Amino acid sequence: VQLQAFGGGLVQAGGSLRLSCAASGTIFSIPSMGWYRQAPGKQRELVASILSSGSANYADSAKGRFTISRDNAKNTVYLQMNSLTPEDTAVYHCNARIAWRPGIRPDNYWGQGTQVTVSS
């Protein structure tokens, strides 16, 4: 199983970016998917997560500005980020809990990070 993230880049403050992350390989179910970020000198933190049911959870810093969504048919999670500020600058990592066959506990997978830089 692999997770591949796309969509990072450089944007001015107030701008928007959309991240996507696709899971591939032998997959039976993906109970949860999410995005974390890590800024220089800081710990990795949860940005948002979403269950297969569509129920989403957001960090306080993301509420009202970011929207997480997923396409279960494509095993893909998206993060729409609006009203970006320099404080959002970080490497964003996608995460998913994936079971490759029925009856086993899902394992935790990480995608490669994608850099988001917001200029002031």
PDB file of N, CA and C in Angstrom, residues 45-116:
ATOM      1  N   GLU A  45       1.289  17.965  13.694  1.00  0.00           N
ATOM      2  CA  GLU A  45      -0.027  18.151  14.292  1.00  0.00           C
ATOM      3  C   GLU A  45      -1.114  17.766  13.303  1.00  0.00           C
ATOM      4  N   LEU A  46      -2.222  17.308  13.844  1.00  0.00           N
ATOM      5  CA  LEU A  46      -3.366  16.971  13.018  1.00  0.00           C
ATOM      6  C   LEU A  46      -3.993  18.243  12.465  1.00  0.00           C
ATOM      7  N   VAL A  47      -4.303  18.216  11.176  1.00  0.00           N
ATOM      8  CA  VAL A  47      -5.034  19.321  10.560  1.00  0.00           C
ATOM      9  C   VAL A  47      -6.514  18.946  10.447  1.00  0.00           C
ATOM     10  N   ALA A  48      -6.772  17.782   9.853  1.00  0.00           N
ATOM     11  CA  ALA A  48      -8.143  17.327   9.681  1.00  0.00           C
ATOM     12  C   ALA A  48      -8.135  15.835   9.382  1.00  0.00           C
ATOM     13  N   SER A  49      -9.219  15.182   9.738  1.00  0.00           N
ATOM     14  CA  SER A  49      -9.363  13.774   9.434  1.00  0.00           C
ATOM     15  C   SER A  49     -10.800  13.493   9.035  1.00  0.00           C
ATOM     16  N   ILE A  50     -11.001  12.400   8.334  1.00  0.00           N
ATOM     17  CA  ILE A  50     -12.341  12.062   7.858  1.00  0.00           C
ATOM     18  C   ILE A  50     -12.509  10.554   7.844  1.00  0.00           C
ATOM     19  N   LEU A  51     -13.660  10.109   8.327  1.00  0.00           N
ATOM     20  CA  LEU A  51     -13.973   8.691   8.329  1.00  0.00           C
ATOM     21  C   LEU A  51     -14.589   8.286   6.983  1.00  0.00           C
ATOM     22  N   SER A  52     -14.691   6.992   6.776  1.00  0.00           N
ATOM     23  CA  SER A  52     -15.292   6.516   5.534  1.00  0.00           C
ATOM     24  C   SER A  52     -16.756   6.933   5.424  1.00  0.00           C
ATOM     25  N   SER A  53     -17.384   7.212   6.557  1.00  0.00           N
ATOM     26  CA  SER A  53     -18.776   7.679   6.563  1.00  0.00           C
ATOM     27  C   SER A  53     -18.897   9.132   6.113  1.00  0.00           C
ATOM     28  N   GLY A  54     -17.753   9.830   6.104  1.00  0.00           N
ATOM     29  CA  GLY A  54     -17.770  11.252   5.761  1.00  0.00           C
ATOM     30  C   GLY A  54     -17.704  12.171   6.966  1.00  0.00           C
ATOM     31  N   SER A  55     -17.755  11.596   8.152  1.00  0.00           N
ATOM     32  CA  SER A  55     -17.651  12.411   9.362  1.00  0.00           C
ATOM     33  C   SER A  55     -16.233  12.966   9.473  1.00  0.00           C
ATOM     34  N   ALA A  56     -16.142  14.289   9.655  1.00  0.00           N
ATOM     35  CA  ALA A  56     -14.850  14.965   9.633  1.00  0.00           C
ATOM     36  C   ALA A  56     -14.533  15.611  10.972  1.00  0.00           C
ATOM     37  N   ASN A  57     -13.251  15.762  11.210  1.00  0.00           N
ATOM     38  CA  ASN A  57     -12.754  16.392  12.431  1.00  0.00           C
ATOM     39  C   ASN A  57     -11.661  17.373  12.035  1.00  0.00           C
ATOM     40  N   TYR A  58     -11.677  18.564  12.647  1.00  0.00           N
ATOM     41  CA  TYR A  58     -10.721  19.603  12.288  1.00  0.00           C
ATOM     42  C   TYR A  58      -9.981  20.133  13.507  1.00  0.00           C
ATOM     43  N   ALA A  59      -8.727  20.497  13.309  1.00  0.00           N
ATOM     44  CA  ALA A  59      -8.019  21.269  14.313  1.00  0.00           C
ATOM     45  C   ALA A  59      -8.652  22.658  14.373  1.00  0.00           C
ATOM     46  N   ASP A  60      -8.553  23.285  15.533  1.00  0.00           N
ATOM     47  CA  ASP A  60      -9.156  24.609  15.681  1.00  0.00           C
ATOM     48  C   ASP A  60      -8.601  25.578  14.634  1.00  0.00           C
ATOM     49  N   SER A  61      -7.327  25.438  14.310  1.00  0.00           N
ATOM     50  CA  SER A  61      -6.701  26.353  13.359  1.00  0.00           C
ATOM     51  C   SER A  61      -7.245  26.179  11.946  1.00  0.00           C
ATOM     52  N   ALA A  62      -7.865  25.039  11.679  1.00  0.00           N
ATOM     53  CA  ALA A  62      -8.374  24.743  10.339  1.00  0.00           C
ATOM     54  C   ALA A  62      -9.867  25.017  10.188  1.00  0.00           C
ATOM     55  N   LYS A  63     -10.570  25.081  11.289  1.00  0.00           N
ATOM     56  CA  LYS A  63     -12.019  25.241  11.229  1.00  0.00           C
ATOM     57  C   LYS A  63     -12.399  26.534  10.518  1.00  0.00           C
ATOM     58  N   GLY A  64     -13.337  26.423   9.598  1.00  0.00           N
ATOM     59  CA  GLY A  64     -13.824  27.586   8.879  1.00  0.00           C
ATOM     60  C   GLY A  64     -12.990  27.975   7.673  1.00  0.00           C
ATOM     61  N   ARG A  65     -11.804  27.420   7.553  1.00  0.00           N
ATOM     62  CA  ARG A  65     -10.929  27.744   6.412  1.00  0.00           C
ATOM     63  C   ARG A  65     -10.619  26.534   5.547  1.00  0.00           C
ATOM     64  N   PHE A  66     -10.482  25.376   6.169  1.00  0.00           N
ATOM     65  CA  PHE A  66     -10.103  24.160   5.444  1.00  0.00           C
ATOM     66  C   PHE A  66     -11.302  23.210   5.375  1.00  0.00           C
ATOM     67  N   THR A  67     -11.367  22.460   4.290  1.00  0.00           N
ATOM     68  CA  THR A  67     -12.395  21.441   4.147  1.00  0.00           C
ATOM     69  C   THR A  67     -11.749  20.142   3.695  1.00  0.00           C
ATOM     70  N   ILE A  68     -11.981  19.086   4.456  1.00  0.00           N
ATOM     71  CA  ILE A  68     -11.476  17.775   4.078  1.00  0.00           C
ATOM     72  C   ILE A  68     -12.619  16.987   3.446  1.00  0.00           C
ATOM     73  N   SER A  69     -12.292  16.229   2.426  1.00  0.00           N
ATOM     74  CA  SER A  69     -13.289  15.391   1.774  1.00  0.00           C
ATOM     75  C   SER A  69     -12.577  14.144   1.245  1.00  0.00           C
ATOM     76  N   ARG A  70     -13.357  13.163   0.865  1.00  0.00           N
ATOM     77  CA  ARG A  70     -12.742  11.954   0.328  1.00  0.00           C
ATOM     78  C   ARG A  70     -13.637  11.350  -0.736  1.00  0.00           C
ATOM     79  N   ASP A  71     -13.010  10.660  -1.654  1.00  0.00           N
ATOM     80  CA  ASP A  71     -13.707   9.907  -2.694  1.00  0.00           C
ATOM     81  C   ASP A  71     -13.387   8.445  -2.430  1.00  0.00           C
ATOM     82  N   ASN A  72     -14.328   7.745  -1.847  1.00  0.00           N
ATOM     83  CA  ASN A  72     -14.076   6.363  -1.459  1.00  0.00           C
ATOM     84  C   ASN A  72     -13.824   5.463  -2.670  1.00  0.00           C
ATOM     85  N   ALA A  73     -14.448   5.779  -3.782  1.00  0.00           N
ATOM     86  CA  ALA A  73     -14.253   4.967  -4.979  1.00  0.00           C
ATOM     87  C   ALA A  73     -12.831   5.095  -5.521  1.00  0.00           C
ATOM     88  N   LYS A  74     -12.216   6.234  -5.256  1.00  0.00           N
ATOM     89  CA  LYS A  74     -10.860   6.494  -5.737  1.00  0.00           C
ATOM     90  C   LYS A  74      -9.817   6.374  -4.638  1.00  0.00           C
ATOM     91  N   ASN A  75     -10.250   6.023  -3.433  1.00  0.00           N
ATOM     92  CA  ASN A  75      -9.324   5.908  -2.290  1.00  0.00           C
ATOM     93  C   ASN A  75      -8.486   7.175  -2.141  1.00  0.00           C
ATOM     94  N   THR A  76      -9.144   8.302  -2.272  1.00  0.00           N
ATOM     95  CA  THR A  76      -8.444   9.581  -2.293  1.00  0.00           C
ATOM     96  C   THR A  76      -9.054  10.534  -1.273  1.00  0.00           C
ATOM     97  N   VAL A  77      -8.175  11.274  -0.614  1.00  0.00           N
ATOM     98  CA  VAL A  77      -8.597  12.296   0.327  1.00  0.00           C
ATOM     99  C   VAL A  77      -8.099  13.643  -0.177  1.00  0.00           C
ATOM    100  N   TYR A  78      -8.910  14.667   0.051  1.00  0.00           N
ATOM    101  CA  TYR A  78      -8.593  16.022  -0.401  1.00  0.00           C
ATOM    102  C   TYR A  78      -8.591  16.974   0.794  1.00  0.00           C
ATOM    103  N   LEU A  79      -7.821  18.033   0.667  1.00  0.00           N
ATOM    104  CA  LEU A  79      -7.849  19.093   1.657  1.00  0.00           C
ATOM    105  C   LEU A  79      -7.885  20.414   0.901  1.00  0.00           C
ATOM    106  N   GLN A  80      -9.027  21.056   0.940  1.00  0.00           N
ATOM    107  CA  GLN A  80      -9.179  22.387   0.350  1.00  0.00           C
ATOM    108  C   GLN A  80      -8.824  23.410   1.408  1.00  0.00           C
ATOM    109  N   MET A  81      -7.821  24.212   1.137  1.00  0.00           N
ATOM    110  CA  MET A  81      -7.335  25.195   2.103  1.00  0.00           C
ATOM    111  C   MET A  81      -7.562  26.596   1.552  1.00  0.00           C
ATOM    112  N   ASN A  82      -8.360  27.368   2.246  1.00  0.00           N
ATOM    113  CA  ASN A  82      -8.670  28.739   1.863  1.00  0.00           C
ATOM    114  C   ASN A  82      -8.160  29.710   2.916  1.00  0.00           C
ATOM    115  N   SER A  83      -8.071  30.961   2.539  1.00  0.00           N
ATOM    116  CA  SER A  83      -7.642  32.012   3.475  1.00  0.00           C
ATOM    117  C   SER A  83      -6.340  31.643   4.175  1.00  0.00           C
ATOM    118  N   LEU A  84      -5.397  31.207   3.393  1.00  0.00           N
ATOM    119  CA  LEU A  84      -4.124  30.746   3.952  1.00  0.00           C
ATOM    120  C   LEU A  84      -3.340  31.914   4.542  1.00  0.00           C
ATOM    121  N   THR A  85      -2.632  31.614   5.603  1.00  0.00           N
ATOM    122  CA  THR A  85      -1.763  32.590   6.262  1.00  0.00           C
ATOM    123  C   THR A  85      -0.351  32.015   6.343  1.00  0.00           C
ATOM    124  N   PRO A  86       0.634  32.862   6.592  1.00  0.00           N
ATOM    125  CA  PRO A  86       2.009  32.339   6.722  1.00  0.00           C
ATOM    126  C   PRO A  86       2.132  31.267   7.808  1.00  0.00           C
ATOM    127  N   GLU A  87       1.248  31.312   8.801  1.00  0.00           N
ATOM    128  CA  GLU A  87       1.283  30.314   9.869  1.00  0.00           C
ATOM    129  C   GLU A  87       0.890  28.925   9.370  1.00  0.00           C
ATOM    130  N   ASP A  88       0.332  28.849   8.188  1.00  0.00           N
ATOM    131  CA  ASP A  88      -0.014  27.549   7.604  1.00  0.00           C
ATOM    132  C   ASP A  88       1.166  26.917   6.870  1.00  0.00           C
ATOM    133  N   THR A  89       2.258  27.635   6.775  1.00  0.00           N
ATOM    134  CA  THR A  89       3.440  27.098   6.109  1.00  0.00           C
ATOM    135  C   THR A  89       3.960  25.881   6.855  1.00  0.00           C
ATOM    136  N   ALA A  90       4.083  24.778   6.139  1.00  0.00           N
ATOM    137  CA  ALA A  90       4.506  23.520   6.759  1.00  0.00           C
ATOM    138  C   ALA A  90       4.615  22.458   5.683  1.00  0.00           C
ATOM    139  N   VAL A  91       5.173  21.330   6.072  1.00  0.00           N
ATOM    140  CA  VAL A  91       5.089  20.142   5.234  1.00  0.00           C
ATOM    141  C   VAL A  91       3.824  19.400   5.639  1.00  0.00           C
ATOM    142  N   TYR A  92       2.983  19.141   4.673  1.00  0.00           N
ATOM    143  CA  TYR A  92       1.711  18.472   4.935  1.00  0.00           C
ATOM    144  C   TYR A  92       1.842  16.993   4.563  1.00  0.00           C
ATOM    145  N   HIS A  93       1.423  16.146   5.496  1.00  0.00           N
ATOM    146  CA  HIS A  93       1.526  14.700   5.311  1.00  0.00           C
ATOM    147  C   HIS A  93       0.133  14.089   5.318  1.00  0.00           C
ATOM    148  N   CYS A  94      -0.142  13.237   4.358  1.00  0.00           N
ATOM    149  CA  CYS A  94      -1.408  12.523   4.418  1.00  0.00           C
ATOM    150  C   CYS A  94      -1.220  11.225   5.190  1.00  0.00           C
ATOM    151  N   ASN A  95      -2.302  10.799   5.779  1.00  0.00           N
ATOM    152  CA  ASN A  95      -2.299   9.628   6.647  1.00  0.00           C
ATOM    153  C   ASN A  95      -3.552   8.820   6.379  1.00  0.00           C
ATOM    154  N   ALA A  96      -3.430   7.516   6.477  1.00  0.00           N
ATOM    155  CA  ALA A  96      -4.618   6.676   6.321  1.00  0.00           C
ATOM    156  C   ALA A  96      -4.447   5.399   7.117  1.00  0.00           C
ATOM    157  N   ARG A  97      -5.548   4.948   7.666  1.00  0.00           N
ATOM    158  CA  ARG A  97      -5.582   3.630   8.295  1.00  0.00           C
ATOM    159  C   ARG A  97      -6.235   2.694   7.287  1.00  0.00           C
ATOM    160  N   ILE A  98      -5.473   1.683   6.877  1.00  0.00           N
ATOM    161  CA  ILE A  98      -5.882   0.835   5.759  1.00  0.00           C
ATOM    162  C   ILE A  98      -5.810  -0.640   6.138  1.00  0.00           C
ATOM    163  N   ALA A  99      -6.879  -1.340   5.828  1.00  0.00           N
ATOM    164  CA  ALA A  99      -6.893  -2.801   5.957  1.00  0.00           C
ATOM    165  C   ALA A  99      -6.818  -3.394   4.552  1.00  0.00           C
ATOM    166  N   TRP A 100      -5.876  -4.287   4.350  1.00  0.00           N
ATOM    167  CA  TRP A 100      -5.712  -4.832   3.003  1.00  0.00           C
ATOM    168  C   TRP A 100      -6.557  -6.075   2.769  1.00  0.00           C
ATOM    169  N   ARG A 101      -7.142  -6.624   3.851  1.00  0.00           N
ATOM    170  CA  ARG A 101      -8.082  -7.728   3.679  1.00  0.00           C
ATOM    171  C   ARG A 101      -9.045  -7.708   4.852  1.00  0.00           C
ATOM    172  N   PRO A 102     -10.188  -8.392   4.719  1.00  0.00           N
ATOM    173  CA  PRO A 102     -11.161  -8.402   5.818  1.00  0.00           C
ATOM    174  C   PRO A 102     -10.612  -9.090   7.056  1.00  0.00           C
ATOM    175  N   GLY A 103     -11.089  -8.647   8.207  1.00  0.00           N
ATOM    176  CA  GLY A 103     -10.795  -9.345   9.455  1.00  0.00           C
ATOM    177  C   GLY A 103      -9.491  -8.984  10.122  1.00  0.00           C
ATOM    178  N   ILE A 104      -8.765  -8.017   9.576  1.00  0.00           N
ATOM    179  CA  ILE A 104      -7.517  -7.608  10.214  1.00  0.00           C
ATOM    180  C   ILE A 104      -7.619  -6.161  10.665  1.00  0.00           C
ATOM    181  N   ARG A 105      -6.809  -5.841  11.671  1.00  0.00           N
ATOM    182  CA  ARG A 105      -6.784  -4.458  12.142  1.00  0.00           C
ATOM    183  C   ARG A 105      -6.089  -3.589  11.103  1.00  0.00           C
ATOM    184  N   PRO A 106      -6.673  -2.430  10.786  1.00  0.00           N
ATOM    185  CA  PRO A 106      -6.033  -1.546   9.804  1.00  0.00           C
ATOM    186  C   PRO A 106      -4.659  -1.082  10.283  1.00  0.00           C
ATOM    187  N   ASP A 107      -3.737  -0.954   9.364  1.00  0.00           N
ATOM    188  CA  ASP A 107      -2.416  -0.409   9.651  1.00  0.00           C
ATOM    189  C   ASP A 107      -2.388   1.079   9.319  1.00  0.00           C
ATOM    190  N   ASN A 108      -1.434   1.756   9.923  1.00  0.00           N
ATOM    191  CA  ASN A 108      -1.274   3.195   9.726  1.00  0.00           C
ATOM    192  C   ASN A 108      -0.250   3.462   8.622  1.00  0.00           C
ATOM    193  N   TYR A 109      -0.639   4.256   7.645  1.00  0.00           N
ATOM    194  CA  TYR A 109       0.254   4.567   6.524  1.00  0.00           C
ATOM    195  C   TYR A 109       0.404   6.086   6.391  1.00  0.00           C
ATOM    196  N   TRP A 110       1.587   6.459   5.931  1.00  0.00           N
ATOM    197  CA  TRP A 110       1.890   7.870   5.699  1.00  0.00           C
ATOM    198  C   TRP A 110       2.328   8.073   4.256  1.00  0.00           C
ATOM    199  N   GLY A 111       1.886   9.170   3.681  1.00  0.00           N
ATOM    200  CA  GLY A 111       2.379   9.555   2.372  1.00  0.00           C
ATOM    201  C   GLY A 111       3.615  10.419   2.515  1.00  0.00           C
ATOM    202  N   GLN A 112       4.251  10.691   1.386  1.00  0.00           N
ATOM    203  CA  GLN A 112       5.384  11.610   1.424  1.00  0.00           C
ATOM    204  C   GLN A 112       4.845  13.010   1.685  1.00  0.00           C
ATOM    205  N   GLY A 113       5.593  13.821   2.306  1.00  0.00           N
ATOM    206  CA  GLY A 113       5.125  15.168   2.616  1.00  0.00           C
ATOM    207  C   GLY A 113       5.082  16.044   1.372  1.00  0.00           C
ATOM    208  N   THR A 114       4.230  17.019   1.420  1.00  0.00           N
ATOM    209  CA  THR A 114       4.187  18.020   0.359  1.00  0.00           C
ATOM    210  C   THR A 114       4.285  19.401   1.005  1.00  0.00           C
ATOM    211  N   GLN A 115       5.179  20.214   0.486  1.00  0.00           N
ATOM    212  CA  GLN A 115       5.461  21.521   1.097  1.00  0.00           C
ATOM    213  C   GLN A 115       4.390  22.534   0.714  1.00  0.00           C
ATOM    214  N   VAL A 116       3.882  23.202   1.705  1.00  0.00           N
ATOM    215  CA  VAL A 116       2.986  24.342   1.507  1.00  0.00           C
ATOM    216  C   VAL A 116       3.673  25.565   2.096  1.00  0.00           C
TER     217      VAL A 116
END
